[in-house]
Each structure stands twice: as C-alpha cells, then as structure tokens.
Amino acid sequence: EYCVKEINMNTNQINQLLTFKLGSETYGIEINKVREILTYPVVTPIPDASRWVKGVIYLRGEVAPIIDLRVRFNITIEPIYNERTIVIAVKTQDTRMIGLVVDEVSDMESVDLDKLYPAPDMGTSIAPKYLKGLFKKDEKMIVILDIDKILDKEEMQRLSRHSQERDGSLSG
C-alpha cells in the first residue's frame, strides 16, 4: 500500500512576474520566461535590421537578437544606451533566446492570472493583442505583456518587412 501525493493543479495560476519600466509605465512578464538580466552589452549590429533590432549578442551559447521594446512600441523616441540600460534575456515558446532592452527592472510580483483585468482597446502604448492583461498594485495598473505574441517569428518578420518598406530601404 502506498500513498499517491496529489499535486494541486487547481485553475488558480499564481504566477511570479518580473516587472520593469519602459518610459514611465510599469510592465510585467512571467518570470518563467526570463533566463537572465544583464546590463546593456556590446551588441553586434545587423545590417538592414529594423530600428528596434539593436543587433545580436552571444548569450549562454546562443546567438540572441537584442530587441529594444522602447523603440518597438514607440515609447521612447531617442532611447539611451548606457551602463544603466537593462537587457532581460527571455526564452520564447519555440526556445529562441532573445534579449529585451528596458529602462529598468523594478520588482518581482505574485499575480493570480485568473484575476487579471482584460487589456483595454486603447490607453496603452502597446496593442491589446500583445497584452495578457493588467493587474492592480497600490492604485497603479501594471500591464502584463504576452512575450510569446510579441516575439512570435511570423509577427517579427511581418513587422521588419513593414518597417523596411516604411523607411524606404533603397539598397541597390
């Protein structure tokens, strides 16, 4: 006779979030996506890349693109890169390693994902399709990003094509 330990898999998803700042707004991503937090490294630029793709770095044995979320979502017009600029290295659903440039890392929060407010259709710098929802913390709303949607391969290819057309890439 033996006892089977029942693992509590109830629907309440209490999730750890890493919160960070983009401009004056606070955003969060699920901590299980985060692999590392580093200060802005030396980045190898990629020719003809979108404005928000800063280049690549070698991270944990992988070549990781560095994406500036501040530029990607038009939050900062002239972003600053210095020793206080932070890169959050995340692992996507399809196991790609990607570095996200943010202004500063704020905190860790425990959030019940069942109790999120739905993302509004307007009022945030970031389109609702890229958001998981919002949660309230001390009278402030924190926007939770859906990192897999933001970093989706097709989505990024579509956006980089769009930004090249808009910049009128005349190479040739």
PDB file of C-alpha atoms in Angstrom:
ATOM      1  CA  GLU A   1       0.000   0.000   0.000  1.00  0.00           C
ATOM      2  CA  TYR A   2       1.394   3.414  -0.907  1.00  0.00           C
ATOM      3  CA  CYS A   3       0.183   6.964  -0.832  1.00  0.00           C
ATOM      4  CA  VAL A   4      -0.061   8.945  -4.042  1.00  0.00           C
ATOM      5  CA  LYS A   5       0.722  12.560  -3.347  1.00  0.00           C
ATOM      6  CA  GLU A   6      -1.831  14.604  -5.168  1.00  0.00           C
ATOM      7  CA  ILE A   7      -0.354  17.606  -6.888  1.00  0.00           C
ATOM      8  CA  ASN A   8      -2.654  20.547  -6.534  1.00  0.00           C
ATOM      9  CA  MET A   9      -3.320  21.582 -10.121  1.00  0.00           C
ATOM     10  CA  ASN A  10      -6.206  23.935  -9.463  1.00  0.00           C
ATOM     11  CA  THR A  11      -7.036  26.582 -12.006  1.00  0.00           C
ATOM     12  CA  ASN A  12      -5.652  29.406  -9.888  1.00  0.00           C
ATOM     13  CA  GLN A  13      -2.437  30.249 -11.612  1.00  0.00           C
ATOM     14  CA  ILE A  14      -0.401  32.238  -9.167  1.00  0.00           C
ATOM     15  CA  ASN A  15       2.437  33.455 -11.260  1.00  0.00           C
ATOM     16  CA  GLN A  16       5.654  35.227 -10.495  1.00  0.00           C
ATOM     17  CA  LEU A  17       6.146  38.290 -12.639  1.00  0.00           C
ATOM     18  CA  LEU A  18       9.216  40.349 -13.245  1.00  0.00           C
ATOM     19  CA  THR A  19       8.194  43.991 -13.526  1.00  0.00           C
ATOM     20  CA  PHE A  20      10.157  46.631 -15.400  1.00  0.00           C
ATOM     21  CA  LYS A  21       9.853  50.143 -16.718  1.00  0.00           C
ATOM     22  CA  LEU A  22       9.501  51.312 -20.296  1.00  0.00           C
ATOM     23  CA  GLY A  23       9.464  55.093 -20.075  1.00  0.00           C
ATOM     24  CA  SER A  24       7.209  55.974 -17.143  1.00  0.00           C
ATOM     25  CA  GLU A  25       4.991  52.859 -17.428  1.00  0.00           C
ATOM     26  CA  THR A  26       5.462  49.625 -15.498  1.00  0.00           C
ATOM     27  CA  TYR A  27       5.124  46.331 -17.360  1.00  0.00           C
ATOM     28  CA  GLY A  28       5.441  42.717 -16.332  1.00  0.00           C
ATOM     29  CA  ILE A  29       6.422  39.402 -17.887  1.00  0.00           C
ATOM     30  CA  GLU A  30       6.171  35.903 -16.466  1.00  0.00           C
ATOM     31  CA  ILE A  31       9.341  35.050 -14.589  1.00  0.00           C
ATOM     32  CA  ASN A  32       9.438  31.530 -16.057  1.00  0.00           C
ATOM     33  CA  LYS A  33      10.293  33.109 -19.428  1.00  0.00           C
ATOM     34  CA  VAL A  34      13.268  35.027 -18.003  1.00  0.00           C
ATOM     35  CA  ARG A  35      16.712  33.448 -18.238  1.00  0.00           C
ATOM     36  CA  GLU A  36      18.982  36.284 -17.238  1.00  0.00           C
ATOM     37  CA  ILE A  37      19.099  40.010 -16.518  1.00  0.00           C
ATOM     38  CA  LEU A  38      22.167  41.867 -17.721  1.00  0.00           C
ATOM     39  CA  THR A  39      23.410  45.384 -18.247  1.00  0.00           C
ATOM     40  CA  TYR A  40      23.470  46.541 -21.865  1.00  0.00           C
ATOM     41  CA  PRO A  41      26.239  44.520 -23.523  1.00  0.00           C
ATOM     42  CA  VAL A  42      28.365  45.162 -26.577  1.00  0.00           C
ATOM     43  CA  VAL A  43      25.939  44.402 -29.410  1.00  0.00           C
ATOM     44  CA  THR A  44      26.936  43.360 -32.928  1.00  0.00           C
ATOM     45  CA  PRO A  45      24.691  45.330 -35.301  1.00  0.00           C
ATOM     46  CA  ILE A  46      22.785  43.565 -38.082  1.00  0.00           C
ATOM     47  CA  PRO A  47      22.772  45.419 -41.416  1.00  0.00           C
ATOM     48  CA  ASP A  48      19.304  46.427 -42.679  1.00  0.00           C
ATOM     49  CA  ALA A  49      17.598  45.370 -39.455  1.00  0.00           C
ATOM     50  CA  SER A  50      14.542  47.183 -38.140  1.00  0.00           C
ATOM     51  CA  ARG A  51      15.167  50.174 -35.921  1.00  0.00           C
ATOM     52  CA  TRP A  52      14.103  48.202 -32.840  1.00  0.00           C
ATOM     53  CA  VAL A  53      16.511  45.306 -33.508  1.00  0.00           C
ATOM     54  CA  LYS A  54      19.746  46.570 -31.985  1.00  0.00           C
ATOM     55  CA  GLY A  55      21.812  43.599 -33.131  1.00  0.00           C
ATOM     56  CA  VAL A  56      22.909  40.287 -31.637  1.00  0.00           C
ATOM     57  CA  ILE A  57      24.921  39.086 -28.666  1.00  0.00           C
ATOM     58  CA  TYR A  58      26.325  35.695 -27.743  1.00  0.00           C
ATOM     59  CA  LEU A  59      24.436  34.543 -24.663  1.00  0.00           C
ATOM     60  CA  ARG A  60      24.598  31.161 -22.947  1.00  0.00           C
ATOM     61  CA  GLY A  61      25.962  29.525 -26.063  1.00  0.00           C
ATOM     62  CA  GLU A  62      23.362  31.033 -28.383  1.00  0.00           C
ATOM     63  CA  VAL A  63      23.233  33.997 -30.713  1.00  0.00           C
ATOM     64  CA  ALA A  64      20.455  36.151 -29.302  1.00  0.00           C
ATOM     65  CA  PRO A  65      18.894  39.139 -31.073  1.00  0.00           C
ATOM     66  CA  ILE A  66      18.524  42.253 -28.927  1.00  0.00           C
ATOM     67  CA  ILE A  67      15.164  43.985 -29.280  1.00  0.00           C
ATOM     68  CA  ASP A  68      14.517  47.396 -27.795  1.00  0.00           C
ATOM     69  CA  LEU A  69      10.927  47.294 -26.546  1.00  0.00           C
ATOM     70  CA  ARG A  70      11.065  51.077 -26.025  1.00  0.00           C
ATOM     71  CA  VAL A  71      11.580  51.583 -29.765  1.00  0.00           C
ATOM     72  CA  ARG A  72       9.406  48.645 -30.824  1.00  0.00           C
ATOM     73  CA  PHE A  73       6.382  50.219 -29.123  1.00  0.00           C
ATOM     74  CA  ASN A  74       7.307  53.873 -29.758  1.00  0.00           C
ATOM     75  CA  ILE A  75       7.649  54.599 -26.056  1.00  0.00           C
ATOM     76  CA  THR A  76      10.986  56.407 -26.284  1.00  0.00           C
ATOM     77  CA  ILE A  77      11.897  58.448 -29.342  1.00  0.00           C
ATOM     78  CA  GLU A  78      15.618  58.765 -28.527  1.00  0.00           C
ATOM     79  CA  PRO A  79      16.496  55.793 -26.314  1.00  0.00           C
ATOM     80  CA  ILE A  80      19.660  55.970 -24.248  1.00  0.00           C
ATOM     81  CA  TYR A  81      22.083  53.063 -24.031  1.00  0.00           C
ATOM     82  CA  ASN A  82      24.459  53.158 -21.106  1.00  0.00           C
ATOM     83  CA  GLU A  83      25.572  51.097 -18.123  1.00  0.00           C
ATOM     84  CA  ARG A  84      22.135  51.604 -16.541  1.00  0.00           C
ATOM     85  CA  THR A  85      20.259  50.196 -19.556  1.00  0.00           C
ATOM     86  CA  ILE A  86      18.993  46.693 -18.822  1.00  0.00           C
ATOM     87  CA  VAL A  87      18.542  43.653 -21.051  1.00  0.00           C
ATOM     88  CA  ILE A  88      16.159  40.907 -19.964  1.00  0.00           C
ATOM     89  CA  ALA A  89      17.074  37.654 -21.707  1.00  0.00           C
ATOM     90  CA  VAL A  90      13.944  35.584 -22.324  1.00  0.00           C
ATOM     91  CA  LYS A  91      13.305  32.155 -23.785  1.00  0.00           C
ATOM     92  CA  THR A  92      10.336  32.011 -26.170  1.00  0.00           C
ATOM     93  CA  GLN A  93       7.840  29.172 -26.594  1.00  0.00           C
ATOM     94  CA  ASP A  94       9.848  27.909 -29.552  1.00  0.00           C
ATOM     95  CA  THR A  95      13.032  28.043 -27.423  1.00  0.00           C
ATOM     96  CA  ARG A  96      14.673  31.039 -29.040  1.00  0.00           C
ATOM     97  CA  MET A  97      16.777  33.225 -26.744  1.00  0.00           C
ATOM     98  CA  ILE A  98      16.014  36.940 -27.161  1.00  0.00           C
ATOM     99  CA  GLY A  99      17.244  39.980 -25.247  1.00  0.00           C
ATOM    100  CA  LEU A 100      14.721  42.729 -24.447  1.00  0.00           C
ATOM    101  CA  VAL A 101      16.003  46.230 -23.753  1.00  0.00           C
ATOM    102  CA  VAL A 102      14.110  48.004 -20.947  1.00  0.00           C
ATOM    103  CA  ASP A 103      14.724  51.165 -18.921  1.00  0.00           C
ATOM    104  CA  GLU A 104      14.951  49.469 -15.538  1.00  0.00           C
ATOM    105  CA  VAL A 105      13.928  46.318 -13.735  1.00  0.00           C
ATOM    106  CA  SER A 106      11.552  47.066 -10.872  1.00  0.00           C
ATOM    107  CA  ASP A 107      10.444  44.101  -8.832  1.00  0.00           C
ATOM    108  CA  MET A 108       9.018  40.605  -8.516  1.00  0.00           C
ATOM    109  CA  GLU A 109       5.260  40.282  -8.085  1.00  0.00           C
ATOM    110  CA  SER A 110       2.999  37.322  -7.395  1.00  0.00           C
ATOM    111  CA  VAL A 111      -0.115  37.610  -9.509  1.00  0.00           C
ATOM    112  CA  ASP A 112      -3.195  35.456  -9.810  1.00  0.00           C
ATOM    113  CA  LEU A 113      -3.521  35.193 -13.591  1.00  0.00           C
ATOM    114  CA  ASP A 114      -7.222  34.359 -13.235  1.00  0.00           C
ATOM    115  CA  LYS A 115      -7.835  37.764 -11.694  1.00  0.00           C
ATOM    116  CA  LEU A 116      -6.293  39.932 -14.374  1.00  0.00           C
ATOM    117  CA  TYR A 117      -8.238  42.814 -15.803  1.00  0.00           C
ATOM    118  CA  PRO A 118      -8.674  42.471 -19.564  1.00  0.00           C
ATOM    119  CA  ALA A 119      -6.416  44.692 -21.666  1.00  0.00           C
ATOM    120  CA  PRO A 120      -8.253  47.824 -22.826  1.00  0.00           C
ATOM    121  CA  ASP A 121      -8.624  48.577 -26.527  1.00  0.00           C
ATOM    122  CA  MET A 122      -6.878  51.883 -26.018  1.00  0.00           C
ATOM    123  CA  GLY A 123      -4.934  53.823 -23.463  1.00  0.00           C
ATOM    124  CA  THR A 124      -1.766  51.712 -23.526  1.00  0.00           C
ATOM    125  CA  SER A 125       1.200  52.282 -25.821  1.00  0.00           C
ATOM    126  CA  ILE A 126       1.100  48.620 -26.757  1.00  0.00           C
ATOM    127  CA  ALA A 127      -1.632  46.996 -28.892  1.00  0.00           C
ATOM    128  CA  PRO A 128      -4.049  44.782 -26.891  1.00  0.00           C
ATOM    129  CA  LYS A 129      -3.092  41.671 -28.870  1.00  0.00           C
ATOM    130  CA  TYR A 130       0.352  41.793 -27.209  1.00  0.00           C
ATOM    131  CA  LEU A 131      -1.051  42.002 -23.679  1.00  0.00           C
ATOM    132  CA  LYS A 132      -2.146  39.292 -21.276  1.00  0.00           C
ATOM    133  CA  GLY A 133      -3.992  41.798 -19.124  1.00  0.00           C
ATOM    134  CA  LEU A 134      -3.497  44.248 -16.288  1.00  0.00           C
ATOM    135  CA  PHE A 135      -3.253  43.928 -12.568  1.00  0.00           C
ATOM    136  CA  LYS A 136      -3.662  46.486  -9.857  1.00  0.00           C
ATOM    137  CA  LYS A 137      -0.831  47.195  -7.461  1.00  0.00           C
ATOM    138  CA  ASP A 138      -1.140  50.024  -4.930  1.00  0.00           C
ATOM    139  CA  GLU A 139      -3.576  52.092  -7.013  1.00  0.00           C
ATOM    140  CA  LYS A 140      -1.424  51.579 -10.104  1.00  0.00           C
ATOM    141  CA  MET A 141      -2.062  49.340 -13.064  1.00  0.00           C
ATOM    142  CA  ILE A 142       0.738  47.084 -14.277  1.00  0.00           C
ATOM    143  CA  VAL A 143       0.478  45.877 -17.874  1.00  0.00           C
ATOM    144  CA  ILE A 144       1.399  42.225 -18.391  1.00  0.00           C
ATOM    145  CA  LEU A 145       2.990  41.549 -21.758  1.00  0.00           C
ATOM    146  CA  ASP A 146       2.408  38.389 -23.754  1.00  0.00           C
ATOM    147  CA  ILE A 147       6.026  37.824 -24.625  1.00  0.00           C
ATOM    148  CA  ASP A 148       5.316  34.907 -26.979  1.00  0.00           C
ATOM    149  CA  LYS A 149       3.000  37.053 -29.104  1.00  0.00           C
ATOM    150  CA  ILE A 150       5.425  39.981 -29.153  1.00  0.00           C
ATOM    151  CA  LEU A 151       8.326  37.736 -30.162  1.00  0.00           C
ATOM    152  CA  ASP A 152       6.369  35.465 -32.496  1.00  0.00           C
ATOM    153  CA  LYS A 153       8.542  34.652 -35.534  1.00  0.00           C
ATOM    154  CA  GLU A 154       5.937  35.484 -38.194  1.00  0.00           C
ATOM    155  CA  GLU A 155       4.933  38.654 -36.389  1.00  0.00           C
ATOM    156  CA  MET A 156       8.537  39.854 -36.212  1.00  0.00           C
ATOM    157  CA  GLN A 157       9.143  39.084 -39.877  1.00  0.00           C
ATOM    158  CA  ARG A 158       5.971  40.929 -40.851  1.00  0.00           C
ATOM    159  CA  LEU A 159       6.964  43.933 -38.746  1.00  0.00           C
ATOM    160  CA  SER A 160      10.511  44.072 -40.051  1.00  0.00           C
ATOM    161  CA  ARG A 161       9.236  43.945 -43.644  1.00  0.00           C
ATOM    162  CA  HIS A 162       6.794  46.735 -42.811  1.00  0.00           C
ATOM    163  CA  SER A 163       9.453  48.940 -41.216  1.00  0.00           C
ATOM    164  CA  GLN A 164      11.824  48.425 -44.161  1.00  0.00           C
ATOM    165  CA  GLU A 165       9.111  49.474 -46.599  1.00  0.00           C
ATOM    166  CA  ARG A 166       8.319  52.486 -44.427  1.00  0.00           C
ATOM    167  CA  ASP A 167      11.971  53.511 -44.148  1.00  0.00           C
ATOM    168  CA  GLY A 168      12.124  53.191 -47.932  1.00  0.00           C
ATOM    169  CA  SER A 169      15.126  50.897 -47.905  1.00  0.00           C
ATOM    170  CA  LEU A 170      16.822  51.803 -51.168  1.00  0.00           C
ATOM    171  CA  SER A 171      19.724  49.435 -51.146  1.00  0.00           C
ATOM    172  CA  GLY A 172      20.503  48.764 -54.760  1.00  0.00           C
TER     173      GLY A 172
END
